[in-house]
Amino acid sequence: MSDDNRGSRFAAVALLSFWLAAAHGGEPSLIQNAASRPGMTLNGKWHVIVDPYENGYYDYRREPFDAATPPRGGYFLDRKPADRSDLVEYDFDTSPTLTVPGDWNSQEERLFYYEGSVWYRRKFDFTPSSPGKRTFVRFGAANYQADVYLNGRKLGRHVGGFTPFEFEITGLVKPADNSLVVKVDNARHPDAVPTVNTDWWNYGGLTRDVAIVETPAAFIRDYQVQLEKGSARRIAARVQLDGVNAPVKVTLSVAGVNVSAMSDAAGVATFSLAAPKLALWSPENPKLYGVSISAGDDHVDDRVGFRNIAVRGTDILLNGRSIFLRGISLHEENPLRGGRAYSEEDARMLLGWAKELGCNFVRLAHYPHNEHMARVADEMGLMLWEEVPVYWTIQWENPATLANARTQLTELITRDRNRASVIVWSVANETPVSEPRTRFLKQLVDTARALDDTRLVSAAMEVHADPANPNHRIVDDPFGAYTDLLSFNQYVGWYDGLPDKLAQITWSFGYQKPVVISEFGADALQGFHGDRLTRFSEEYQEDLYLKTIAMLERIPQWRGTTPWILADFRSPRRPLPNVQDGWNRKGLIGENGTKKKAFYVLKDFYDRKASQ
Ligand code: GCU
């Protein structure tokens, strides 16, 4: 550590590790960049049992089998009849299979609408590469609640459908014939996050990669390497070790600079180093640097971009320069294949479409997308807005719901904190103004800022009309006092009047902050044509885009937008036959990948903006 305000830095680090532990319920944080570690994939075919009555989890008295020691039953035992008289009423080996990663809804017609529990079982052999190694099983995500068992023993439960989780299985894993069983339940509940009502498909299952991850006994569990807040030439880093009980020398090398520091009693080493020759990351120059961290027998490599993001008055500054966010919103769905997107190829396709549109920014709605998205965005030079599914009417006064939302936010930030592409953490979407709601969201803002004070924090906030003049719209959501952006959704011309109304609309803002329109749009069935007043026609959508852009250009503090939405997506709230058929049609690209007229309206505007 070079400069002399060591005291305040240690205080900062102590506070940070307290926050990290507290926000994670005392659990160690996720293993950073686990995908770069040795191990073994468990992707592929898993045998499954569809269990709508949770018969494999509860006995007929509705007592959970895994609460008893030893358990008297339960599919997690993965039992076989001991002999011809032994009664076992399930058998994974002769049960159907599903592919992991992947949701069950798009894999099996009979499971398209299914909400409930499905048991997944995977057999595997694994021998650690050398004695003394530690072994973890890691899930990229499982929607919504996952109960995980290894060789009949409960490892734990994870709640939240869009963030990673892992369990240590050192000493539990056998060289051969391990039985990994996961009960995945995507049933919706009022106290959950999200709650029972959403405008996206509730895809269930092991929706992302599953892998065995191996580490040395003492290893680098977490790290954050970024530009120091407000600096363009100093890097700040924090490395959290696991399994150490004495100070260890930690070496960091980045951009040709090598520095070492000793870890403290909490296994934390911090760095502050000058990097005079750093080329800053930006959409125009998405420069990534190799970063290497070593400590004891452990070593991790990563690719990191260095950039600064800040707000000043009504401006958004990237590396000190005012920028306009040429954005689009998107769901984590591959419309061409159907179902949840999960792979690097999916990320390249979706973000590639956004690049074609002329974007430098993408809103990943309304929940954490898979890890490939941020890594591909780092490479492609797309800035990201990442969000947790605090969506519509959450139980604001339920402490368990708040803890759940905070955990999801913490897991997201921990996972993507080294991605230069991520510039905004969003804590909510379209949540009705009330005191309990604003208090709830404020606590999420505090969690985000404590975990990462280098990025912007916001949400899709509420708008209301001036009672004296309905065409005068006011954005003074009390929650706006705590955010860096004034971002909100507006649907004038679709849910509110016709596109001609847009010319009448005027805006007032309760805060001198950058205005970002996080959603606007209209449904259009690709290939359906009519005049500009015909709902669901491409011409209606085209006209709405033209008129919305004209309205927004009249807002002096307008600094960006993420129209709703890049591609049509599945929603159980959209039944209109022969038009929607279970799809929200607000995409600029149809479910078959064909671009609609409005795609080119937005592209023209962005090309014009980019050349200014
Ligand atoms: C809302 C919401 C989206 C939804 C969209 C729509 O604003 O945030 O999730 O899909 O409107 O109605 O199409």
Tab-separated table of N, CA and C and ligand atoms in Angstrom, residues 199 331 366 391-392 429-430 489 491 495 519 564 569 574 584 586, ligand 1:
chain	number	residue	atom	x	y	z
A	199	ASP	N	-44.808	-9.447	-15.912
A	199	ASP	CA	-45.109	-9.510	-17.343
A	199	ASP	C	-44.003	-10.262	-18.062
A	331	HIS	N	-35.076	-8.743	-22.251
A	331	HIS	CA	-35.289	-9.845	-21.315
A	331	HIS	C	-34.266	-10.940	-21.618
A	366	HIS	N	-35.749	-7.695	-15.912
A	366	HIS	CA	-35.997	-6.998	-14.659
A	366	HIS	C	-35.318	-7.730	-13.518
A	391	TYR	N	-40.357	-5.787	-8.335
A	391	TYR	CA	-41.188	-5.444	-9.504
A	391	TYR	C	-42.652	-5.314	-9.079
A	392	TRP	N	-43.256	-4.174	-9.396
A	392	TRP	CA	-44.655	-3.876	-9.063
A	392	TRP	C	-44.902	-3.988	-7.545
A	429	ASN	N	-38.550	-1.744	-10.206
A	429	ASN	CA	-39.264	-1.348	-11.421
A	429	ASN	C	-40.742	-1.102	-11.129
A	430	GLU	N	-41.198	0.145	-11.443
A	430	GLU	CA	-42.629	0.489	-11.376
A	430	GLU	C	-43.274	0.070	-10.061
A	489	ASN	N	-40.509	4.956	-16.412
A	489	ASN	CA	-41.159	4.392	-17.603
A	489	ASN	C	-42.332	5.293	-17.992
A	491	TYR	N	-45.593	5.467	-21.039
A	491	TYR	CA	-46.237	4.798	-22.188
A	491	TYR	C	-47.310	5.668	-22.835
A	495	TYR	N	-50.489	2.861	-23.644
A	495	TYR	CA	-51.454	2.650	-22.556
A	495	TYR	C	-52.183	3.951	-22.221
A	519	GLU	N	-38.312	3.025	-20.013
A	519	GLU	CA	-39.201	2.292	-20.915
A	519	GLU	C	-40.134	3.239	-21.655
A	564	TRP	N	-38.663	-0.071	-24.568
A	564	TRP	CA	-39.205	-1.412	-24.291
A	564	TRP	C	-39.707	-2.022	-25.607
A	569	PHE	N	-41.121	-11.036	-26.401
A	569	PHE	CA	-40.820	-12.013	-25.355
A	569	PHE	C	-42.118	-12.621	-24.845
A	574	ARG	N	-50.462	-11.972	-22.006
A	574	ARG	CA	-50.724	-11.474	-23.368
A	574	ARG	C	-51.439	-12.523	-24.220
A	584	ASN	N	-45.457	-10.726	-25.567
A	584	ASN	CA	-45.487	-9.266	-25.525
A	584	ASN	C	-44.811	-8.830	-26.816
A	586	LYS	N	-43.892	-5.888	-27.962
A	586	LYS	CA	-43.274	-4.555	-28.024
A	586	LYS	C	-41.832	-4.608	-28.547
B	1	GCU	C1	-44.170	-2.221	-17.882
B	1	GCU	C2	-43.184	-3.186	-17.281
B	1	GCU	C3	-42.715	-4.214	-18.252
B	1	GCU	C4	-43.868	-4.606	-19.167
B	1	GCU	C5	-44.229	-3.385	-19.982
B	1	GCU	C6	-45.403	-3.671	-20.915
B	1	GCU	O1	-43.734	-1.015	-17.870
B	1	GCU	O2	-42.092	-2.616	-16.642
B	1	GCU	O3	-42.248	-5.315	-17.548
B	1	GCU	O4	-43.531	-5.671	-19.989
B	1	GCU	O5	-44.637	-2.361	-19.148
B	1	GCU	O6	-46.514	-3.429	-20.485
B	1	GCU	O7	-45.179	-4.105	-22.016
